[in-house]
PDB file of C-alpha atoms in Angstrom:
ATOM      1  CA  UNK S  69     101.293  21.383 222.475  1.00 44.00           C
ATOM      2  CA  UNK S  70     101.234  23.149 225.952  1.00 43.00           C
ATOM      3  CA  UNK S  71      99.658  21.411 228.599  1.00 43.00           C
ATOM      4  CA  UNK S  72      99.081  22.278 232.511  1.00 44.00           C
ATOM      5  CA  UNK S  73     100.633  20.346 235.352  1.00 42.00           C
ATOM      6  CA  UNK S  74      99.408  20.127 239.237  1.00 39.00           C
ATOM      7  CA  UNK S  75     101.140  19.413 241.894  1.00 41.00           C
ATOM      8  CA  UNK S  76      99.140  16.344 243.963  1.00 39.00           C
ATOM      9  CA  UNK S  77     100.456  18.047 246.972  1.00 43.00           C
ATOM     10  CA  UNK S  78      98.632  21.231 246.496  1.00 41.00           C
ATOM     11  CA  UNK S  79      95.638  22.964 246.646  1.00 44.00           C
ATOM     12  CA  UNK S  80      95.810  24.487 243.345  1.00 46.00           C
ATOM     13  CA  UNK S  81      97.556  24.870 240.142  1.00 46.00           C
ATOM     14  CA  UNK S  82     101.601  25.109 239.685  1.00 46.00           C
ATOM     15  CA  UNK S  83     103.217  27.304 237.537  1.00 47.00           C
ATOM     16  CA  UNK S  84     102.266  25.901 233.902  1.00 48.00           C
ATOM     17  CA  UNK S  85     105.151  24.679 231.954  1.00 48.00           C
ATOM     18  CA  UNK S  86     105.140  24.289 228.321  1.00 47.00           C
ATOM     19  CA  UNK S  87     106.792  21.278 226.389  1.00 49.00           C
ATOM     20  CA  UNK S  88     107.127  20.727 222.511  1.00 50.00           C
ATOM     21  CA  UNK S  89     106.663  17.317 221.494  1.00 53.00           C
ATOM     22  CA  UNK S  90     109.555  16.116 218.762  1.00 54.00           C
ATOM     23  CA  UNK S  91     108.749  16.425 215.515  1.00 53.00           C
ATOM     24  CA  UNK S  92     109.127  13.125 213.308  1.00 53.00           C
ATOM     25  CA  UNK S  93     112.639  13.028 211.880  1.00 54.00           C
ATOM     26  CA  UNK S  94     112.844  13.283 208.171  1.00 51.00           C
ATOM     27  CA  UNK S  95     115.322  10.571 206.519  1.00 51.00           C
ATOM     28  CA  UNK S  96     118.250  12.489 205.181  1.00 51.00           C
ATOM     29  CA  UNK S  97     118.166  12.481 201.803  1.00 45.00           C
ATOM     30  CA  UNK S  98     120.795  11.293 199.779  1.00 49.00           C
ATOM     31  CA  UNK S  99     123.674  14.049 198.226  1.00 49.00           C
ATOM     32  CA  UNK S 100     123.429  13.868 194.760  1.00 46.00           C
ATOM     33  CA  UNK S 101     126.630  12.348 193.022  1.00 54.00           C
ATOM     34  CA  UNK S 102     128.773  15.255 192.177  1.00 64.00           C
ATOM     35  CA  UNK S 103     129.568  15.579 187.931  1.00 70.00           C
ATOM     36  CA  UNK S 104     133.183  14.879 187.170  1.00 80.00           C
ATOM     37  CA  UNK S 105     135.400  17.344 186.385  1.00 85.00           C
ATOM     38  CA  UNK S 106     138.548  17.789 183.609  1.00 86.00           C
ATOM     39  CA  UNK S 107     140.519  18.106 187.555  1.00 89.00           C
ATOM     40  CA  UNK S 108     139.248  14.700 188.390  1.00 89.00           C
ATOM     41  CA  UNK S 109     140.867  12.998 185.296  1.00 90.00           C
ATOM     42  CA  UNK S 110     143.808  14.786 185.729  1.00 91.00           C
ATOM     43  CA  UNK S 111     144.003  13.758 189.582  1.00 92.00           C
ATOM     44  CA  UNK S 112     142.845   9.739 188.644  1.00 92.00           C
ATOM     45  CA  UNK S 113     145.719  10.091 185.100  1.00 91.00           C
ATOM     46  CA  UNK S 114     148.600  11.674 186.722  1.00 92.00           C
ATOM     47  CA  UNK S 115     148.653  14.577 184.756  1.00 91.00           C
ATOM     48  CA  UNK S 116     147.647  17.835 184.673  1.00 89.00           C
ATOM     49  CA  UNK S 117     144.499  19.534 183.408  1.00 87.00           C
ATOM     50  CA  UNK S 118     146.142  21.226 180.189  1.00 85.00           C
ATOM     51  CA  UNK S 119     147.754  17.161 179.377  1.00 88.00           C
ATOM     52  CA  UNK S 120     143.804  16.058 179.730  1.00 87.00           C
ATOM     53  CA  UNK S 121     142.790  18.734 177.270  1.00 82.00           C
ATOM     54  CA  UNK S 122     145.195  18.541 174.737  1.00 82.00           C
ATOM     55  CA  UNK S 123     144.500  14.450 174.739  1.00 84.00           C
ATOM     56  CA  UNK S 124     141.095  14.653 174.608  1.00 80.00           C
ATOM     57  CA  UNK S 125     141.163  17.530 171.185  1.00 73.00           C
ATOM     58  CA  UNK S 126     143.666  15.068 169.589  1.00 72.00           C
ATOM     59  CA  UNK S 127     146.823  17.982 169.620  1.00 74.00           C
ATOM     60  CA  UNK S 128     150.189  16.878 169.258  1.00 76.00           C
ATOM     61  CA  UNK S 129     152.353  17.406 172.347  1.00 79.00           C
ATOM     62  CA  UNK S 130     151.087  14.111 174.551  1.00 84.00           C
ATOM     63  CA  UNK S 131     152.600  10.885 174.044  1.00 89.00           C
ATOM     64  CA  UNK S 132     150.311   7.929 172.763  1.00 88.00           C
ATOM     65  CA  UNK S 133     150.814   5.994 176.055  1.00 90.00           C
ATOM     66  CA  UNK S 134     149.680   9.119 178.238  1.00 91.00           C
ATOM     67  CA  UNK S 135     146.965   9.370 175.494  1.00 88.00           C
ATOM     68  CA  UNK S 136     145.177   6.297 175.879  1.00 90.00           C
ATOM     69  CA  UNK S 137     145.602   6.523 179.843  1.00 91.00           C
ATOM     70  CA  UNK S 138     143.833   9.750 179.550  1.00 90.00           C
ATOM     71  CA  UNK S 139     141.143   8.411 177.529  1.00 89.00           C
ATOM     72  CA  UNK S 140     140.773   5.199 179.489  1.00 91.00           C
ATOM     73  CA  UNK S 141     140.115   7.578 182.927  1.00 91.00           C
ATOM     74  CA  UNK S 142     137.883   9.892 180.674  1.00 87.00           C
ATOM     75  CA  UNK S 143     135.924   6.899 180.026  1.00 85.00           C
ATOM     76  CA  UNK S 144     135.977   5.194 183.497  1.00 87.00           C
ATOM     77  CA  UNK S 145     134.658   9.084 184.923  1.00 82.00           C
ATOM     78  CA  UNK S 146     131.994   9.028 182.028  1.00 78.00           C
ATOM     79  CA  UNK S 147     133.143  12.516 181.841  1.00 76.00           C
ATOM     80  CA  UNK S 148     132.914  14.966 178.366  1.00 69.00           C
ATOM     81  CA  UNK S 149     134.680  18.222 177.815  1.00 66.00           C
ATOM     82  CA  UNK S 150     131.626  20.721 178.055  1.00 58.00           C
ATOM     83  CA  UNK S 151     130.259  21.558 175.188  1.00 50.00           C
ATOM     84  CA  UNK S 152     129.504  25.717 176.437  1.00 46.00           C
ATOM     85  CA  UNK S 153     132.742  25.733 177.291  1.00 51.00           C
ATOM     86  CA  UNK S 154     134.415  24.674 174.244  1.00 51.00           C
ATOM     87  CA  UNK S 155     132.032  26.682 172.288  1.00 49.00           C
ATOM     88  CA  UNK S 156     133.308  29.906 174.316  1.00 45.00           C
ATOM     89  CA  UNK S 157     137.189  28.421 173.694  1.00 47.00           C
ATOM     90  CA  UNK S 158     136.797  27.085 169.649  1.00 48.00           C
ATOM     91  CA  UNK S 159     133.960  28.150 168.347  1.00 50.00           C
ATOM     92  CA  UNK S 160     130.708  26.653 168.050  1.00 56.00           C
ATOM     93  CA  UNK S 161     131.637  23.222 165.671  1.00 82.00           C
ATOM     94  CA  UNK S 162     128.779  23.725 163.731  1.00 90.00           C
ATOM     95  CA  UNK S 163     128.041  24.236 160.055  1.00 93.00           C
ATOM     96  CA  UNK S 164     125.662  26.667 158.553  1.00 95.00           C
ATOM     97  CA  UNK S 165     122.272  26.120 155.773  1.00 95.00           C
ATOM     98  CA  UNK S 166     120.361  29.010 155.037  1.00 95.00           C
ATOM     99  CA  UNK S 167     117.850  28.003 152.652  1.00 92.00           C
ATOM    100  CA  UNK S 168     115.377  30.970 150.460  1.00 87.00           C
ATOM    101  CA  UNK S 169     111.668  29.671 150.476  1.00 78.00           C
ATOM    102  CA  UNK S 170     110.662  33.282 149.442  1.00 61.00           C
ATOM    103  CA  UNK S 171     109.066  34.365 146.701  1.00 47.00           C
ATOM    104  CA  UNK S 172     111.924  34.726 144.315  1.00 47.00           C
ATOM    105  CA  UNK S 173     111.337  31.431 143.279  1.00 47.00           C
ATOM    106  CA  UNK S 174     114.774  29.734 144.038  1.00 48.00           C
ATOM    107  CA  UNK S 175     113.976  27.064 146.263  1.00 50.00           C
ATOM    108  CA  UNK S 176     114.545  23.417 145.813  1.00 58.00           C
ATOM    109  CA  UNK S 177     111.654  21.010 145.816  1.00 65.00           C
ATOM    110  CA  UNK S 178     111.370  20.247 149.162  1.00 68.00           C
ATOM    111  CA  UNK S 179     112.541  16.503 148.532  1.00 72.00           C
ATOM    112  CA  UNK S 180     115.586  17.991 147.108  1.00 79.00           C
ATOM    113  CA  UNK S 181     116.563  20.007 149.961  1.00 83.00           C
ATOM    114  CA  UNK S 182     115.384  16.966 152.459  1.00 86.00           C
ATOM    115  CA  UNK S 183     117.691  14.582 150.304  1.00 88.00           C
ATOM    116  CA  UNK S 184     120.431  17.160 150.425  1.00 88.00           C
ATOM    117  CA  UNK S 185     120.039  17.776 153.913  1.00 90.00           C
ATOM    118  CA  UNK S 186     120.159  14.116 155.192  1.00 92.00           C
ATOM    119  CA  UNK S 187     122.907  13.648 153.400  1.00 91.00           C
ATOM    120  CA  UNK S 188     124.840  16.849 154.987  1.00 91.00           C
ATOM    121  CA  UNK S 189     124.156  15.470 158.284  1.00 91.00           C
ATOM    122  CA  UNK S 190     125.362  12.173 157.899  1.00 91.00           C
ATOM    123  CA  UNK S 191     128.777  13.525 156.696  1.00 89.00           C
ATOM    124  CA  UNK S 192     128.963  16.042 159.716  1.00 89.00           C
ATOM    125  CA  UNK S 193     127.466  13.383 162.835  1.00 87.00           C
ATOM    126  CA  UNK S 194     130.982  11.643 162.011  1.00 87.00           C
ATOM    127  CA  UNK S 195     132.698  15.032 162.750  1.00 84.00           C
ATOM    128  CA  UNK S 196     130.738  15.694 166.131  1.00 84.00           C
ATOM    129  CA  UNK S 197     129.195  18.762 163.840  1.00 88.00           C
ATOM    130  CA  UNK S 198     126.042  20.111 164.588  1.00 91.00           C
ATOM    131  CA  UNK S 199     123.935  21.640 161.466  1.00 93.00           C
ATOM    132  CA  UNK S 200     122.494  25.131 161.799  1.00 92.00           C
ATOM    133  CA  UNK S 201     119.836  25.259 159.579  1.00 93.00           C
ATOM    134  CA  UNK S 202     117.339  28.494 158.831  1.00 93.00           C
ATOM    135  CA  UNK S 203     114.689  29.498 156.650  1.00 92.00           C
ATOM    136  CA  UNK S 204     114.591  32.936 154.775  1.00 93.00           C
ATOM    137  CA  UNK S 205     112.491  34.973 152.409  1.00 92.00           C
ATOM    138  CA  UNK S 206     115.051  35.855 149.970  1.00 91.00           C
ATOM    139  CA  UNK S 207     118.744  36.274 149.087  1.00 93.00           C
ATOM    140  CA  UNK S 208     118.921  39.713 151.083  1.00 94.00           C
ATOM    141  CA  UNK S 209     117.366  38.170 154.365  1.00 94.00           C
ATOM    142  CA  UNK S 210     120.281  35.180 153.764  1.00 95.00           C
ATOM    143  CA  UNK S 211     123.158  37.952 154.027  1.00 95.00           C
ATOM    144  CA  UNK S 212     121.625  39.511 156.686  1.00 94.00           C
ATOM    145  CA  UNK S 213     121.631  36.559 158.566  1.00 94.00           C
ATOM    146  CA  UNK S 214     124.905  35.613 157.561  1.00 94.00           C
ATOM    147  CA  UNK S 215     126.243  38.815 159.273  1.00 91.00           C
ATOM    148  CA  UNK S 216     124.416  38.374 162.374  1.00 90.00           C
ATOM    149  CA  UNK S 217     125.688  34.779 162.762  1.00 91.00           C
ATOM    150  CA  UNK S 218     129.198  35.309 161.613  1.00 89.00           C
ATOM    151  CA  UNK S 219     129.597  38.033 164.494  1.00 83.00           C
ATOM    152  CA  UNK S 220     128.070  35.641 166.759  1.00 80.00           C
ATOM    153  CA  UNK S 221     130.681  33.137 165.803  1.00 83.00           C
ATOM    154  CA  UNK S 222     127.547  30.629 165.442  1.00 87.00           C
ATOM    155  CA  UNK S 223     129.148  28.725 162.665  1.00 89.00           C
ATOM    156  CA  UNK S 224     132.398  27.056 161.635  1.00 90.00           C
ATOM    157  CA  UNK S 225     131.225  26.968 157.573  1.00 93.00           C
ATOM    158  CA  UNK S 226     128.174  27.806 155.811  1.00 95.00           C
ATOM    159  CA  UNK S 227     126.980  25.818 152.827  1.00 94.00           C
ATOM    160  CA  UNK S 228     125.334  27.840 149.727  1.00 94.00           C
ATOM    161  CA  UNK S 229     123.056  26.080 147.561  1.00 91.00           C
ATOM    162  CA  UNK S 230     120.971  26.917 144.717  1.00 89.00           C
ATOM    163  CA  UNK S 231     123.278  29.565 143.324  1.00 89.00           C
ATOM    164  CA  UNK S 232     121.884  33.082 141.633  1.00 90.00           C
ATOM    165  CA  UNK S 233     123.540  34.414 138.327  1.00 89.00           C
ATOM    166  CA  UNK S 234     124.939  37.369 140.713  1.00 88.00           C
ATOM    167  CA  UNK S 235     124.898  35.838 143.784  1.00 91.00           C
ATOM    168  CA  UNK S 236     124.889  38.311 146.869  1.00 94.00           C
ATOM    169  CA  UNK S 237     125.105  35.370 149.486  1.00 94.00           C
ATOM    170  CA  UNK S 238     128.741  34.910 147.578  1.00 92.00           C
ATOM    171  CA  UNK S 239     129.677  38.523 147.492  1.00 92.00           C
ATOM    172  CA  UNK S 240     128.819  39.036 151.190  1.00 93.00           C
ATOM    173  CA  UNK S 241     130.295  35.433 152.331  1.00 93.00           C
ATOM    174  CA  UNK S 242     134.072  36.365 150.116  1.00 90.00           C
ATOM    175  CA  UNK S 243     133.307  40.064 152.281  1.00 91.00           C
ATOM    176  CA  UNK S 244     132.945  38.698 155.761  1.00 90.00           C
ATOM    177  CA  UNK S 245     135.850  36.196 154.964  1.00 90.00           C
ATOM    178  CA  UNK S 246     133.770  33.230 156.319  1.00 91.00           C
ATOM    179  CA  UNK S 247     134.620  29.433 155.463  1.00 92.00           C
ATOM    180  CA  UNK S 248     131.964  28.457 153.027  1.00 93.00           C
ATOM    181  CA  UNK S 249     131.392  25.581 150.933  1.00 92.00           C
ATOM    182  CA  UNK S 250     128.947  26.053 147.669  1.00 92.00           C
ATOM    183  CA  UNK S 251     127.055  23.459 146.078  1.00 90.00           C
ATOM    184  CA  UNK S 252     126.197  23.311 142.409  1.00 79.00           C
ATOM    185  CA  UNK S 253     128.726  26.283 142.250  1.00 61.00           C
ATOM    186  CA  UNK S 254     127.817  26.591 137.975  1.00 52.00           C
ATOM    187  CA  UNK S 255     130.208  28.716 136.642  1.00 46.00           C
ATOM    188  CA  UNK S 256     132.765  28.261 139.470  1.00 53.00           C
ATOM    189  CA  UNK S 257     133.794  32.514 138.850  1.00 59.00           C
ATOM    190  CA  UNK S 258     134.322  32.403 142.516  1.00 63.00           C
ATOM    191  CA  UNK S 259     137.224  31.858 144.968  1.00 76.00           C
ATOM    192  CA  UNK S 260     134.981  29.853 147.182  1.00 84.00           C
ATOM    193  CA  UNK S 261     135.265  25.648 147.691  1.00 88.00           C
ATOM    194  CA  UNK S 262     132.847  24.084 146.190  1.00 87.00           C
ATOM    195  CA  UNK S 263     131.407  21.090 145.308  1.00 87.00           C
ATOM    196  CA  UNK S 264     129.828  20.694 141.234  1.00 85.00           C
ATOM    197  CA  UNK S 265     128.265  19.128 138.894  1.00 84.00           C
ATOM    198  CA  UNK S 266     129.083  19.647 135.272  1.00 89.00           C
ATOM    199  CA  UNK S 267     125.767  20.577 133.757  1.00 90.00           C
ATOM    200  CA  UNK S 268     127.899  21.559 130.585  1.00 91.00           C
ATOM    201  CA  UNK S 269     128.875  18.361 129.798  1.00 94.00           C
ATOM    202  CA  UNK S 270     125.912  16.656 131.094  1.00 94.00           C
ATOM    203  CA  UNK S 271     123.383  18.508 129.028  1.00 96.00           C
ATOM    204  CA  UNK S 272     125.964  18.447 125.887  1.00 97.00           C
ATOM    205  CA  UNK S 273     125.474  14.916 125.776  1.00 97.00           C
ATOM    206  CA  UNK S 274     121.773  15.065 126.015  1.00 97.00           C
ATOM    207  CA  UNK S 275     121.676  17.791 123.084  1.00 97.00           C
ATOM    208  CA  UNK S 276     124.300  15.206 121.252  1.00 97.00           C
ATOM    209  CA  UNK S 277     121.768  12.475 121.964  1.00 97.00           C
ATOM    210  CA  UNK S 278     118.574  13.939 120.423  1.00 97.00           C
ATOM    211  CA  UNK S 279     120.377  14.824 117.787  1.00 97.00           C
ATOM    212  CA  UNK S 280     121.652  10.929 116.794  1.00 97.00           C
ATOM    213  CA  UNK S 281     117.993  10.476 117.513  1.00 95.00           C
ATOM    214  CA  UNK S 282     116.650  12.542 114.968  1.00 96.00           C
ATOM    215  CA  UNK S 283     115.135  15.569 117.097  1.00 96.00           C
ATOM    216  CA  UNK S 284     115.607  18.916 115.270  1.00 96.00           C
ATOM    217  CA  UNK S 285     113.174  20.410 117.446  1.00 97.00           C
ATOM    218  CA  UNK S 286     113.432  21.016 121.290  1.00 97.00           C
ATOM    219  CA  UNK S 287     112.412  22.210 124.093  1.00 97.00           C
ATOM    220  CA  UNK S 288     114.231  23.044 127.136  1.00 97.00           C
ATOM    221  CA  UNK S 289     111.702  23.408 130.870  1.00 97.00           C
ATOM    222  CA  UNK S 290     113.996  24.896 133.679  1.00 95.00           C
ATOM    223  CA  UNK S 291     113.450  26.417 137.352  1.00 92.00           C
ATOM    224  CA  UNK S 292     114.253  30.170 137.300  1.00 92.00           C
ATOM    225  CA  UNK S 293     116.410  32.239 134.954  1.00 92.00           C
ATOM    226  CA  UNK S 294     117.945  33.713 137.837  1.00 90.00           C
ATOM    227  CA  UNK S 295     119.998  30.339 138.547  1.00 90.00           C
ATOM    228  CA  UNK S 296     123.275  30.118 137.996  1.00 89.00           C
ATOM    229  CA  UNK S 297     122.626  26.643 136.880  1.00 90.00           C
ATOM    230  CA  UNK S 298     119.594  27.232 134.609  1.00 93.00           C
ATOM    231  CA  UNK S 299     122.309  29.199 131.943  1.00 93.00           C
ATOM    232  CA  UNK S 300     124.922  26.899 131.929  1.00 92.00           C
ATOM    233  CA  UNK S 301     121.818  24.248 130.800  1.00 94.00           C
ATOM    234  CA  UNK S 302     120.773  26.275 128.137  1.00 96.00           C
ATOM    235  CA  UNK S 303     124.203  27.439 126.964  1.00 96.00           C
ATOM    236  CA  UNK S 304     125.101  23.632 126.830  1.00 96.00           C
ATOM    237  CA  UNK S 305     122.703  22.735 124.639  1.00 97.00           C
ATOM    238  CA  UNK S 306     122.908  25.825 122.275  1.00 97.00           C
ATOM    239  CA  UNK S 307     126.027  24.873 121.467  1.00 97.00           C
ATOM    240  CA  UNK S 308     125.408  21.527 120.856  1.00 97.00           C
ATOM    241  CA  UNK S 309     122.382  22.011 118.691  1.00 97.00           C
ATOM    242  CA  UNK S 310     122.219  25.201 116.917  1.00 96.00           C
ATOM    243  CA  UNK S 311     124.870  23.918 114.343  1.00 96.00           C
ATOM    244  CA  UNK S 312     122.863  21.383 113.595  1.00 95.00           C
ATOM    245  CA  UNK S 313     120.136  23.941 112.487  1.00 95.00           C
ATOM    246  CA  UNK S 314     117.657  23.371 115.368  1.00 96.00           C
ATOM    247  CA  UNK S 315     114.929  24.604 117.123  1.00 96.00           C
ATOM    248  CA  UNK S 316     114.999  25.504 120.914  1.00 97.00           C
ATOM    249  CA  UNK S 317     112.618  27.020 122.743  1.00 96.00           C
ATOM    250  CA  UNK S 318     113.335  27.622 126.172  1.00 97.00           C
ATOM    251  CA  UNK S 319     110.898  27.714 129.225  1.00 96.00           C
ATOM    252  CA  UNK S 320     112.026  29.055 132.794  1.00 96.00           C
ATOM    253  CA  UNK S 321     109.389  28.106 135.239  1.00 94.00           C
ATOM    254  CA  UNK S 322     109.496  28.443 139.076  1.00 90.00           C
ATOM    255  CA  UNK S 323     111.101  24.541 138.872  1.00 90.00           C
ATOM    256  CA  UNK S 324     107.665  23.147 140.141  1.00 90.00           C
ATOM    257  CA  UNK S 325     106.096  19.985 138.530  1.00 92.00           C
ATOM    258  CA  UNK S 326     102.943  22.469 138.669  1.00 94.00           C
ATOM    259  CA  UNK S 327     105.192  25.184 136.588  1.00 94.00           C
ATOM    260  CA  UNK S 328     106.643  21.848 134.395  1.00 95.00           C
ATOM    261  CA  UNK S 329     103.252  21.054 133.554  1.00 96.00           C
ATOM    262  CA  UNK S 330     101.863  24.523 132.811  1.00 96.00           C
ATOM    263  CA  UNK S 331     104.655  24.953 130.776  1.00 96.00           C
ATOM    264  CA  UNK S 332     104.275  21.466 128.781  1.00 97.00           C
ATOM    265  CA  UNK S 333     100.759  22.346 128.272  1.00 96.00           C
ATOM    266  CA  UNK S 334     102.061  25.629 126.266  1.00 95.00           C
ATOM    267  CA  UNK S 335     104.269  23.658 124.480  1.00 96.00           C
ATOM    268  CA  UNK S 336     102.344  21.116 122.898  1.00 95.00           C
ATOM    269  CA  UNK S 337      98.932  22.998 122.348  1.00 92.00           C
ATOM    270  CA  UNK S 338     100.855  26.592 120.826  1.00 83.00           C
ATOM    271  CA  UNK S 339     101.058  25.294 117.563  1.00 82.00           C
ATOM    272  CA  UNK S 340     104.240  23.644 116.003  1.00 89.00           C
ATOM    273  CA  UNK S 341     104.951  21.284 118.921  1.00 93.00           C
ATOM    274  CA  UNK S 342     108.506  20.369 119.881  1.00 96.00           C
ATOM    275  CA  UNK S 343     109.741  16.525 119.340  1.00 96.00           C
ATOM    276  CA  UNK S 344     111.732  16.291 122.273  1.00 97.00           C
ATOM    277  CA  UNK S 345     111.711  18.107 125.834  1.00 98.00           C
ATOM    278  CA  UNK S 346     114.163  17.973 128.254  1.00 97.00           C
ATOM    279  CA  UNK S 347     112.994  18.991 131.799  1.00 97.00           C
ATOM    280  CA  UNK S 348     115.396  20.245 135.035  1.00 92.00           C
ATOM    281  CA  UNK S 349     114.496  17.481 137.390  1.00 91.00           C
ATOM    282  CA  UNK S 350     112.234  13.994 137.066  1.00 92.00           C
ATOM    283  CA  UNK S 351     109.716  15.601 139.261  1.00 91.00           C
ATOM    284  CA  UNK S 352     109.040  18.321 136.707  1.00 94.00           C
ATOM    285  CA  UNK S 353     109.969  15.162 133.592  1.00 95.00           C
ATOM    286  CA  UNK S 354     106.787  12.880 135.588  1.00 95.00           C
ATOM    287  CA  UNK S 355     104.619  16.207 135.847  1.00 94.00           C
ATOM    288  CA  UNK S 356     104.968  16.680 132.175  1.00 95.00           C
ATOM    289  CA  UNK S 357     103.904  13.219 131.007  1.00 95.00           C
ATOM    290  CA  UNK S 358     101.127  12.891 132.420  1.00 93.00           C
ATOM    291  CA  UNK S 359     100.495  16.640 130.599  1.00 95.00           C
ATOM    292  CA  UNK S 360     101.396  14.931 127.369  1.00 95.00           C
ATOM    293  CA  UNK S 361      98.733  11.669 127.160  1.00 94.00           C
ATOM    294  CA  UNK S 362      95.980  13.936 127.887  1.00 93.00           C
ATOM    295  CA  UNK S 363      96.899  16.274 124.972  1.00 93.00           C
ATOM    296  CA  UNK S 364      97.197  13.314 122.582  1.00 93.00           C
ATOM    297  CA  UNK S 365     101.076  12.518 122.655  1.00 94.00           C
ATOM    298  CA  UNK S 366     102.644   8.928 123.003  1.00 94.00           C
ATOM    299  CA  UNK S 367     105.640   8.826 124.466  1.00 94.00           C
ATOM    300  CA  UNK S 368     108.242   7.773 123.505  1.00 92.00           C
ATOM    301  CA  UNK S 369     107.084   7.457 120.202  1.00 93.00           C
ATOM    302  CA  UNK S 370     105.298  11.058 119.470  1.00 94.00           C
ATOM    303  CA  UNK S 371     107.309  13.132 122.081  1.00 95.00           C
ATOM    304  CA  UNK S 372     110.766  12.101 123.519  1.00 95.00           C
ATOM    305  CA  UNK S 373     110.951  13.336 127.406  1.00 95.00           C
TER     306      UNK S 373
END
């Protein structure tokens, strides 16, 4: 603001003199705490940084007293090792589920996969692992992807489910030399871990039961041919009951209850009906039945499913 002083003692105007009134002061504002740092422990533990980090990843080399001392000051600091960081050092501690909703008609029912993948998770949250999961249209987009991510190092170990006959997520996996872990491995032909369920056996004793049941003939509802476990099914119980001088007609569907009850609907309206069917999941077995009362079949006592 500039204002104009006179002097009382003159005639007319002084020089004018121009003052700036103070601006209201601002309260300071208050320095944000600053975040901990791996030097900070080290400084509070008596130790140095590379003692902090090879306490807090659990390597041999630090004594158990020093150990806990380091964890106790970790904890005190509420500080972490940063995640980035360890990513850039390790790795990125996470595991890998690239899952084919595509058209080739090898997906999961989607409460499979949701099943499958809450259980996945609750195995890897007590390893600190994150899951990287990712949807593709086909086995071919899955090894792309596989490339792109292994170069990328965004994953410790990928899982393979669902498993092809010739299976080029295997080939490519065994090529690239990445961890991997496959699920429902069938055949087990590879040189991959893996984690399996003996559908041999399993559907051996089904065949073995139908037969001490009476059923010479029998029908067999799958999801694709293309599965690896789809052929050890139907090999199982070929073996099982073609001595006995069966019938079995097999079905390969897409592995939906809308494909299980398409395929149900063939069955028992095509002529000489089957006795007994055995379907690849109970989604497909509850599709079926209801299939089966409105063509005229009691079960258990017309049709065993």
């Amino acid at each position: 603001m500039v204002t104009h002083a006179y002097d009382s003692g003159s005639t007319g105007p002084s020089a004018p003199s121009s003052s700036t009134a103070p601006a209201p002061s601002r309260p300071a504002s208050p320095t944000p705490p600053r975040r901990p740092t791996i030097v900070d422990v080290a400084r509070a533990a008596g130790v140095s940084t590379a003692v902090v980090s090879y306490a807090l990843n659990g390597r041999p080399g630090v004594s158990a007293a020093t150990r806990e001392r380091v964890l106790r000051v970790a904890d005190e600091f509420g500080w972490r090792p940063s995640a980035a960081a360890r990513s850039m050092r390790t790795g990125p501690r996470a595991i890998g589920l690239v899952l084919d909703h595509g058209s080739s008609g090898t997906t999961s029912q989607a409460t499979d996969v949701l099943e499958f993948v809450i259980a996945l998770q609750e195995v890897l949250a007590t390893r600190n692992l994150a899951l990287l999961l990712q949807l593709v249209d086909g086995p071919e987009a899955a090894v792309a992807l596989y490339g792109e991510w292994w170069a990328e190092r965004r994953f410790d170990v990928m899982v393979v489910t669902d498993v092809l006959v010739e299976d080029p997520r295997i080939d490519a996996l065994r090529r690239l030399r990445a961890p991997t872990v496959v699920v429902g491995a069938g055949q087990g032909e590879h040189e991959l871990a893996a984690v399996t369920v003996d559908e041999g056996e399993a559907f051996a004793r089904i065949g073995r039961y139908l037969l001490e049941l009476g059923h010479r003939h029998v029908a067999l509802v799958t999801g694709p041919d293309v599965m690896a476990r789809t052929h050890a099914r139907l090999d199982a119980l070929t073996k099982v009951l073609d001595p006995a001088s069966c019938v079995l007609v097999h079905e390969a569907t897409a592995g939906t209850p809308e494909a299980a009850a398409a395929a149900t609907r063939r069955l028992l309206t095509g002529g000489s009906a089957p006795t007994a069917i055995v379907y690849g999941s109970d989604q497909m077995a509850v599709a079926a039945l209801d299939v089966a009362r409105r063509s005229g079949f009691a079960v258990p006592w017309d049709l065993s499913v």
